Short mmCIF file of C-alpha atoms and ligand atoms in Angstrom, two decimals:
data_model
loop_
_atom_site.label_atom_id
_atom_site.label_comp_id
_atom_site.label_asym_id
_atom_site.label_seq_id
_atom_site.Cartn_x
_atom_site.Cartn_y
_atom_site.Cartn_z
CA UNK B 133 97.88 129.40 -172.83
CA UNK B 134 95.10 131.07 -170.99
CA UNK B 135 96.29 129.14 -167.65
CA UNK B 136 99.86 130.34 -167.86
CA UNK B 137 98.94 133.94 -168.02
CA UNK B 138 96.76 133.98 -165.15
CA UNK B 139 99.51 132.48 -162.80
CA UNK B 140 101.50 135.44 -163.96
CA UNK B 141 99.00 137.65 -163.05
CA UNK B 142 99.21 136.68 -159.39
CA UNK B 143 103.20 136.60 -159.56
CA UNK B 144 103.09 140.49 -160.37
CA UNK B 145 105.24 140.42 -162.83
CA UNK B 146 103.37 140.63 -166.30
CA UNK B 147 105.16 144.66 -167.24
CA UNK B 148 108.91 142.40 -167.01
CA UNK B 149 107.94 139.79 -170.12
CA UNK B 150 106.47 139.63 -172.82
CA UNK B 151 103.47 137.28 -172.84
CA UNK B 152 104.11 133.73 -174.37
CA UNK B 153 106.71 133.73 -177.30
CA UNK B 154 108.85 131.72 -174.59
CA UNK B 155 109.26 127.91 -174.90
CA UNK B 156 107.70 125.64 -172.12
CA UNK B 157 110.98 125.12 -170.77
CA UNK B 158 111.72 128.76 -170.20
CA UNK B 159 108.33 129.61 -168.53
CA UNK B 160 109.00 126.71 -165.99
CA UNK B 161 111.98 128.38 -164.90
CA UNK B 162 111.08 131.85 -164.43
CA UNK B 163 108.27 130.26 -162.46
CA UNK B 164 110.47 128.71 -159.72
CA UNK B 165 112.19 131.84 -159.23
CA UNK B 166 109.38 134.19 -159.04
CA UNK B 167 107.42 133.55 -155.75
CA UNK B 168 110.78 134.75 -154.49
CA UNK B 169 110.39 138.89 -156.19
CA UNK B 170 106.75 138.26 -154.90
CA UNK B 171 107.91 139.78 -151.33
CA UNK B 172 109.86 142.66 -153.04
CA UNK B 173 107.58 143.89 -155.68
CA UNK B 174 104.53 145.42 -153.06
CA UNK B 175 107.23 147.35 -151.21
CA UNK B 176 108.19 148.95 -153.76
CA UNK B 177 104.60 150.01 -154.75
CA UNK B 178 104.03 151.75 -151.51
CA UNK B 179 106.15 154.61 -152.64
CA UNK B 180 104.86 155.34 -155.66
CA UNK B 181 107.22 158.49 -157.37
CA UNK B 182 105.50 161.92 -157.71
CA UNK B 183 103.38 161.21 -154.03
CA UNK B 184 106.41 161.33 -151.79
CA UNK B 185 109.95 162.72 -151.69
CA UNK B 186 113.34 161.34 -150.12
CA UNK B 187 114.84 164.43 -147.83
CA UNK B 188 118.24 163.77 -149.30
CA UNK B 189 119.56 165.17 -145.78
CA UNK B 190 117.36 163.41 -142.70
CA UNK B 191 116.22 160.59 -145.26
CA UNK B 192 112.87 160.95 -144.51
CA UNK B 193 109.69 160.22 -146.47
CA UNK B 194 108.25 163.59 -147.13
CA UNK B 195 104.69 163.88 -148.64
CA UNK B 196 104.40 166.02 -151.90
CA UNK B 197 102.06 168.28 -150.94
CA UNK B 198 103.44 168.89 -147.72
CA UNK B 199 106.87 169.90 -149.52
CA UNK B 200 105.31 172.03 -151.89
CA UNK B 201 103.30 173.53 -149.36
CA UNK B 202 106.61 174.43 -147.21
CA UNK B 203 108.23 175.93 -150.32
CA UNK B 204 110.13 172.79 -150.98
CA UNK B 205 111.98 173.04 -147.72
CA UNK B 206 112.33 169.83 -145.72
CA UNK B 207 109.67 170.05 -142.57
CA UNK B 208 111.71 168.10 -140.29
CA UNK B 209 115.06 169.06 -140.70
CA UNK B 210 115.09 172.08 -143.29
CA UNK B 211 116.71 171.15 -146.27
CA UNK B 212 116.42 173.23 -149.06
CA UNK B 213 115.42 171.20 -152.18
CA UNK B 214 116.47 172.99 -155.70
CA UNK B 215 112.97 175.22 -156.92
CA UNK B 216 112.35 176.55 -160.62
CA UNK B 217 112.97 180.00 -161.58
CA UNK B 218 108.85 180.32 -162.07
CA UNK B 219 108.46 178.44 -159.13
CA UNK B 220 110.75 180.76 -157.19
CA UNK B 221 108.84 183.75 -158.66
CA UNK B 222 105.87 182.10 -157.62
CA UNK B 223 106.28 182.49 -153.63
CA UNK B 224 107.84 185.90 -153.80
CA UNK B 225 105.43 188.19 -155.75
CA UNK B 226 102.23 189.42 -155.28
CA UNK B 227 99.72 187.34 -157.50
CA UNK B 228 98.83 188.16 -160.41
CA UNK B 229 101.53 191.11 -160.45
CA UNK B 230 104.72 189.78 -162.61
CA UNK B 231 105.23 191.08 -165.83
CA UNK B 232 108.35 189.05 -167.73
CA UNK B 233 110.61 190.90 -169.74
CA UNK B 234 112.34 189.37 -172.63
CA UNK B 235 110.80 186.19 -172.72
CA UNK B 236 111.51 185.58 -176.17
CA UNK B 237 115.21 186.23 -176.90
CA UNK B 238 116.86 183.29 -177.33
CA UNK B 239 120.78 181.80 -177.44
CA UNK B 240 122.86 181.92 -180.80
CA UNK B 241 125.47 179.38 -181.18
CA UNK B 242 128.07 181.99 -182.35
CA UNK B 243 131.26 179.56 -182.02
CA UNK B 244 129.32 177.17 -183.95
CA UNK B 245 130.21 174.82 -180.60
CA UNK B 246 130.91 171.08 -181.13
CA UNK B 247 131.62 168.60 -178.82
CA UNK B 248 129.46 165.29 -177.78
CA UNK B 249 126.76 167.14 -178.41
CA UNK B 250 126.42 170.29 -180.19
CA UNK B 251 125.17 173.80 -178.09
CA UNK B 252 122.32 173.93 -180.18
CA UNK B 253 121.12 170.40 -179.20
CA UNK B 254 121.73 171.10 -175.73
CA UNK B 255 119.29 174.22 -175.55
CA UNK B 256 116.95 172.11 -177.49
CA UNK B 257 116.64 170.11 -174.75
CA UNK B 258 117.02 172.50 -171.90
CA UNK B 259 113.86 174.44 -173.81
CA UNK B 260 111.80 171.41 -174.23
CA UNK B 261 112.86 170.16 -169.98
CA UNK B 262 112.57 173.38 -168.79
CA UNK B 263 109.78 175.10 -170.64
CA UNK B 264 112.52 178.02 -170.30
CA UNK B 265 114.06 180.06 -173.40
CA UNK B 266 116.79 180.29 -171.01
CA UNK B 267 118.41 179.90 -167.93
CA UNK B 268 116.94 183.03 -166.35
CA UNK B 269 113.76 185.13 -166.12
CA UNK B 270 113.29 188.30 -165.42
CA UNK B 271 110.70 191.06 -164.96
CA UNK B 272 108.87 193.57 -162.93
CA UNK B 273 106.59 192.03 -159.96
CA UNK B 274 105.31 193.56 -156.77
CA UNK B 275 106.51 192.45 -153.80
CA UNK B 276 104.44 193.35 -150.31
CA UNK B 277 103.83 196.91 -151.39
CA UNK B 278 106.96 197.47 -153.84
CA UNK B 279 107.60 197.71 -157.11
CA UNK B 280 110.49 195.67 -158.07
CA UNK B 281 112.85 194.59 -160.55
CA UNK B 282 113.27 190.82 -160.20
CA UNK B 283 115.61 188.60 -161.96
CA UNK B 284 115.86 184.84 -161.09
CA UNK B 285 117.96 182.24 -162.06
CA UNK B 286 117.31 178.33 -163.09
CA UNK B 287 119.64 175.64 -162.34
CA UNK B 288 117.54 173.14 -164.11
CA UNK B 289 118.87 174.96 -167.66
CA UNK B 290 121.97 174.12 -168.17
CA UNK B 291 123.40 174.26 -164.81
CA UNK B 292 121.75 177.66 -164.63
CA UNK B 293 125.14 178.53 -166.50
CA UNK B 294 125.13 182.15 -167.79
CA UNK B 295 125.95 183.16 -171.57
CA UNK B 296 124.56 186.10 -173.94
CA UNK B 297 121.05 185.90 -173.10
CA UNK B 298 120.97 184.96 -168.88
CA UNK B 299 123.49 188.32 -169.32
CA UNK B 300 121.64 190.47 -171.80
CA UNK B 301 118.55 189.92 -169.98
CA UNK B 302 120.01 190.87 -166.76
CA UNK B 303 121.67 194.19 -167.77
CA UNK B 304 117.56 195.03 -169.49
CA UNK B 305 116.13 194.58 -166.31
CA UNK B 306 118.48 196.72 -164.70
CA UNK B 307 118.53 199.40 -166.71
CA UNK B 308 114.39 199.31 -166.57
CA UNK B 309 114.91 199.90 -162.60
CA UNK B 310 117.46 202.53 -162.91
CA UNK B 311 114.78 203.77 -165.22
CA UNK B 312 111.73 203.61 -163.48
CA UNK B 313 113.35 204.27 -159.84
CA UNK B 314 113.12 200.52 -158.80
CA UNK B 315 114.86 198.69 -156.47
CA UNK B 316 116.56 195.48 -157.62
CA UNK B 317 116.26 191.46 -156.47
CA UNK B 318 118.24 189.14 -158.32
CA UNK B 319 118.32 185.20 -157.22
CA UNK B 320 121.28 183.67 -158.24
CA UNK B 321 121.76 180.06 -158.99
CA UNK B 322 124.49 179.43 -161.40
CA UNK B 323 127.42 177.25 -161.87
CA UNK B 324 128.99 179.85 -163.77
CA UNK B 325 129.98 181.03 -167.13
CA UNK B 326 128.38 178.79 -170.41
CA UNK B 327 131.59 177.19 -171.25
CA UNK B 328 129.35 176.98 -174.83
CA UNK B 329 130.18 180.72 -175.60
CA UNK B 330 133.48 181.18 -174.28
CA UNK B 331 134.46 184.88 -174.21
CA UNK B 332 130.92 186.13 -174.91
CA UNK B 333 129.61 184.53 -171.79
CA UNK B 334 132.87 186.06 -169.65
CA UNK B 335 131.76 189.72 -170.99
CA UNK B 336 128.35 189.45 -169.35
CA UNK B 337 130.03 189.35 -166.16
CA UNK B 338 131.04 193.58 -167.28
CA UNK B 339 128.48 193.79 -168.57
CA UNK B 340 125.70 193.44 -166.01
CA UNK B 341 127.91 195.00 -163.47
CA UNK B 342 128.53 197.79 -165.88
CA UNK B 343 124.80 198.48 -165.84
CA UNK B 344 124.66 197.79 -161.65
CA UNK B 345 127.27 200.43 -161.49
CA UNK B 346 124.67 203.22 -162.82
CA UNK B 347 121.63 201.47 -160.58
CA UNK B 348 123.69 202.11 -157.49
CA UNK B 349 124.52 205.72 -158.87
CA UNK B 350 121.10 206.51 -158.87
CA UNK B 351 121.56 205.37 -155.51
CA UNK B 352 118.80 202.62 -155.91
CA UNK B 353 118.93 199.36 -153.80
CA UNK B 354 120.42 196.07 -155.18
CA UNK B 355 119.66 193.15 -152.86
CA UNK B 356 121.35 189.78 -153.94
CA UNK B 357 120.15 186.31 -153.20
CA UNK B 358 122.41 183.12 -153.31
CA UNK B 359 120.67 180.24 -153.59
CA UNK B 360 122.41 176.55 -153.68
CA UNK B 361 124.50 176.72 -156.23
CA UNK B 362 125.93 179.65 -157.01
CA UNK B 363 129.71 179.52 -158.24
CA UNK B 364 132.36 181.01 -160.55
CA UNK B 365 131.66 183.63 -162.66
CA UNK B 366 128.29 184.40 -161.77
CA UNK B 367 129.48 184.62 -157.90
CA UNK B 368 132.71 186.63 -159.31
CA UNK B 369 130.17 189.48 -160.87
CA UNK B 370 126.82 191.02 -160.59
CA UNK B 371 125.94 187.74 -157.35
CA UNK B 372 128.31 189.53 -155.00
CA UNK B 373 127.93 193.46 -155.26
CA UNK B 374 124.55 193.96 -153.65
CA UNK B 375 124.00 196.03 -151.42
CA UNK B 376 122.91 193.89 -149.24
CA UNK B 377 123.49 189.87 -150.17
CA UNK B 378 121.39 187.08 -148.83
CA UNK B 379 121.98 182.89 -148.65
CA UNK B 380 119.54 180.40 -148.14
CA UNK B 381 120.57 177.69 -145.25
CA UNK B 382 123.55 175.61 -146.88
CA UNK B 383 123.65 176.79 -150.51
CA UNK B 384 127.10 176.25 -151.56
CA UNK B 385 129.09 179.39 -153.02
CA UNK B 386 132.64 179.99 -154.51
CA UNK B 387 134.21 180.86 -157.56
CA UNK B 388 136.46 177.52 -158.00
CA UNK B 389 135.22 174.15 -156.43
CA UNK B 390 136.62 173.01 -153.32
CA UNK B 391 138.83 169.83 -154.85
CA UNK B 392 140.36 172.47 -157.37
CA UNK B 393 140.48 174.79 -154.13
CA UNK B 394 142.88 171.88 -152.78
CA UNK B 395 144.63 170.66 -155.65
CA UNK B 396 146.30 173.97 -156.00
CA UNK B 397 146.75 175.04 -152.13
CA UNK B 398 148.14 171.81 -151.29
CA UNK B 399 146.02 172.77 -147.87
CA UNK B 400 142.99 171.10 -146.20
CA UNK B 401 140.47 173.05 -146.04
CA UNK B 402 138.01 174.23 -143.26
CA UNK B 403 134.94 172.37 -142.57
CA UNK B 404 131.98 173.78 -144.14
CA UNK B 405 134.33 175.77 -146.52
CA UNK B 406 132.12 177.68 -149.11
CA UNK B 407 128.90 176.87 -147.02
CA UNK B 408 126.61 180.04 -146.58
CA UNK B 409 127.20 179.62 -142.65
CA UNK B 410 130.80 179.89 -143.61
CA UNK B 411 130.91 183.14 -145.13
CA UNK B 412 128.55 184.43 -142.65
CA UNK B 413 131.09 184.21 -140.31
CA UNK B 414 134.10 185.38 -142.51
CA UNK B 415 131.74 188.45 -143.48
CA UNK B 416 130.95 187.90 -147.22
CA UNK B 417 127.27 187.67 -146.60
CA UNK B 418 124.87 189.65 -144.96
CA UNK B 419 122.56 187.08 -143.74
CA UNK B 420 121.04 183.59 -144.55
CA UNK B 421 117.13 184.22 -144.69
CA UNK B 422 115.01 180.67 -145.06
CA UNK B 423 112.97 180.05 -147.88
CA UNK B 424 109.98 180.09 -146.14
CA UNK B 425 110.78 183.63 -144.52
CA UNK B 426 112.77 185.19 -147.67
CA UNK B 427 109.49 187.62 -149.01
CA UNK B 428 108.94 189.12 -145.38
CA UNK B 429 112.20 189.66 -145.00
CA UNK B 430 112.66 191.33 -148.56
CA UNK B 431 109.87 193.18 -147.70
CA UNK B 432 111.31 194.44 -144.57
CA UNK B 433 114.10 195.48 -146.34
CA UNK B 434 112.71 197.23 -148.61
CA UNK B 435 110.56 198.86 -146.27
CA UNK B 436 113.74 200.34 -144.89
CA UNK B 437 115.80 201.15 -147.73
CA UNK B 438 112.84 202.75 -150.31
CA UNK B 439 111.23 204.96 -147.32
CA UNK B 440 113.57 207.77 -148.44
CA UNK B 441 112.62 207.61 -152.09
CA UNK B 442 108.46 206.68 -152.13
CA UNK B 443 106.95 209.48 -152.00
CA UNK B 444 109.29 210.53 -155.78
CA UNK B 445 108.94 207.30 -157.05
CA UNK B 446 105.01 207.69 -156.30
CA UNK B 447 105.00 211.14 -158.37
CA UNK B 448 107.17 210.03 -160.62
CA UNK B 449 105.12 207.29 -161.65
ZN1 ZN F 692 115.02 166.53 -144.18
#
């Protein structure tokens, strides 16, 4: 007994069976087989998961901490890897200076949704993955020396999909800056309306541009960021009236998916269709800003658009 565990041992392969409860004939075999996975098994070990990360463009290894400390952008070739809505928050405002709004409110399942699973399971499970309520956060943060209204979006809830809440908390926030004389940063990453609340997810999209409409009366600044996704009804509302609109390198953005796109057009479509660089060039966006340069230039910007207003906002509280 004790003999036939220790030649497993050396094998490397004691976390596949179960010790003993096998009959001597089956131990023979498994034996003849195994110097074989021997060669394998070490290779594997030299990438162990959480220590390095596969750049899913250039293919190359990428250590953790080096990705993390890049903003999750790819040193050697610049791919953007998806970031957290905290995360995101993170490397934009000053520390120590966000305030969330509205942390607590939480989806209703108002159609009483069924399907393979039911809505309320699925936030169950977004809340417990995510550590998110829902699939966006919002709040006021400083940024360089600005006040700001910031609102950014997760794609790890629920496809970052919006419904009641991603909209209700949206249309707070930007009321609170038309309020308080602040300008306004959202960071979209959606793939569109929740499907889960049908019509009361499509009303947000009104809704928040409802309350954008006043911020831009108070002639207040509205800068939009697209990040990879950002689709449908989302990109069809409050993602694509900033004032100015940013991308980061390669985020994909639309309203209907490319293969719907050309199922219906019967046409092929350009290369790099609904590509930031894309609608760069066909005018839709501003400019694509890096991750890694995004708060200096939203700084800049701000710089430039507030210089008019400080001086009230300062006395003004
Ligand atoms: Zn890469």
């Amino acid at each position: 007994m004790k003999a036939t565990s220790f030649v497993r041992k050396t094998l490397g392969t004691e976390n596949q069976e179960p010790p003993a409860a096998h009959s001597p004939g089956e131990t023979t075999t498994t034996f003849a087989k195994k110097p074989k996975l021997a060669g394998a098994k070490p290779h594997k070990r030299d990438i162990p998961e959480g220590i390095w990360t596969k750049c899913k463009k250039c293919s190359n290894m990428i250590y953790d901490r080096e990705l993390d400390a890049n903003l999750k952008v790819c040193p050697k070739c610049g791919f953007h890897f998806p970031i957290s809505a905290r995360e995101r928050i993170h490397t934009l405002v000053e520390t120590c200076s966000f305030e969330e709004n509205d942390a607590s409110m939480e989806s209703v399942d108002v159609l009483n949704f069924t399907g393979p699973s039911s809505y309320v399971a699925k936030l169950e499970q977004y809340k417990k993955s995510t550590s998110l309520k829902d699939a966006v956060c919002t709040g006021i943060g400083r940024i360089g020396r600005h006040r700001v209204a910031l609102g950014v979006m997760d794609f790890g809830f629920l496809g970052g999909s919006m419904g009641s809440v991603v909209g209700e908390r949206l249309t707070r926030l930007i009321e609170s800056a038309t309020a308080r004389s602040l300008p306004l940063i959202i960071v979209s990453t959606s793939g569109g309306a929740r499907m889960y609340e049908g019509m009361f997810s499509l009303m947000q999209m009104a809704k928040t541009c409802g309350a954008l409409a006043y911020h831009a009366k108070s002639r207040l600044p509205y800068l939009s960021v697209l990040t990879d996704p950002t689709m449908a009804g989302v990109m069809a509302s409050f993602a694509t009236v900033g004032d100015l609109i940013l991308a980061e390198p390669g985020a994909m953005i639309g309203f209907a998916g490319p293969r719907v796109i050309k199922d219906t057009t019967q046409a092929e479509l350009p290369p790099g269709f609904q590509t930031a660089e894309f609608l760069l060039e066909h005018g839709l966006i501003d400019a694509i800003v890096p991750r890694t340069e995004l708060k200096t230039r939203l700084c800049f910007y701000l710089d430039y658009l507030m210089e008019s207003r400080e001086p009230r906002a300062a006395n003004g509280k």
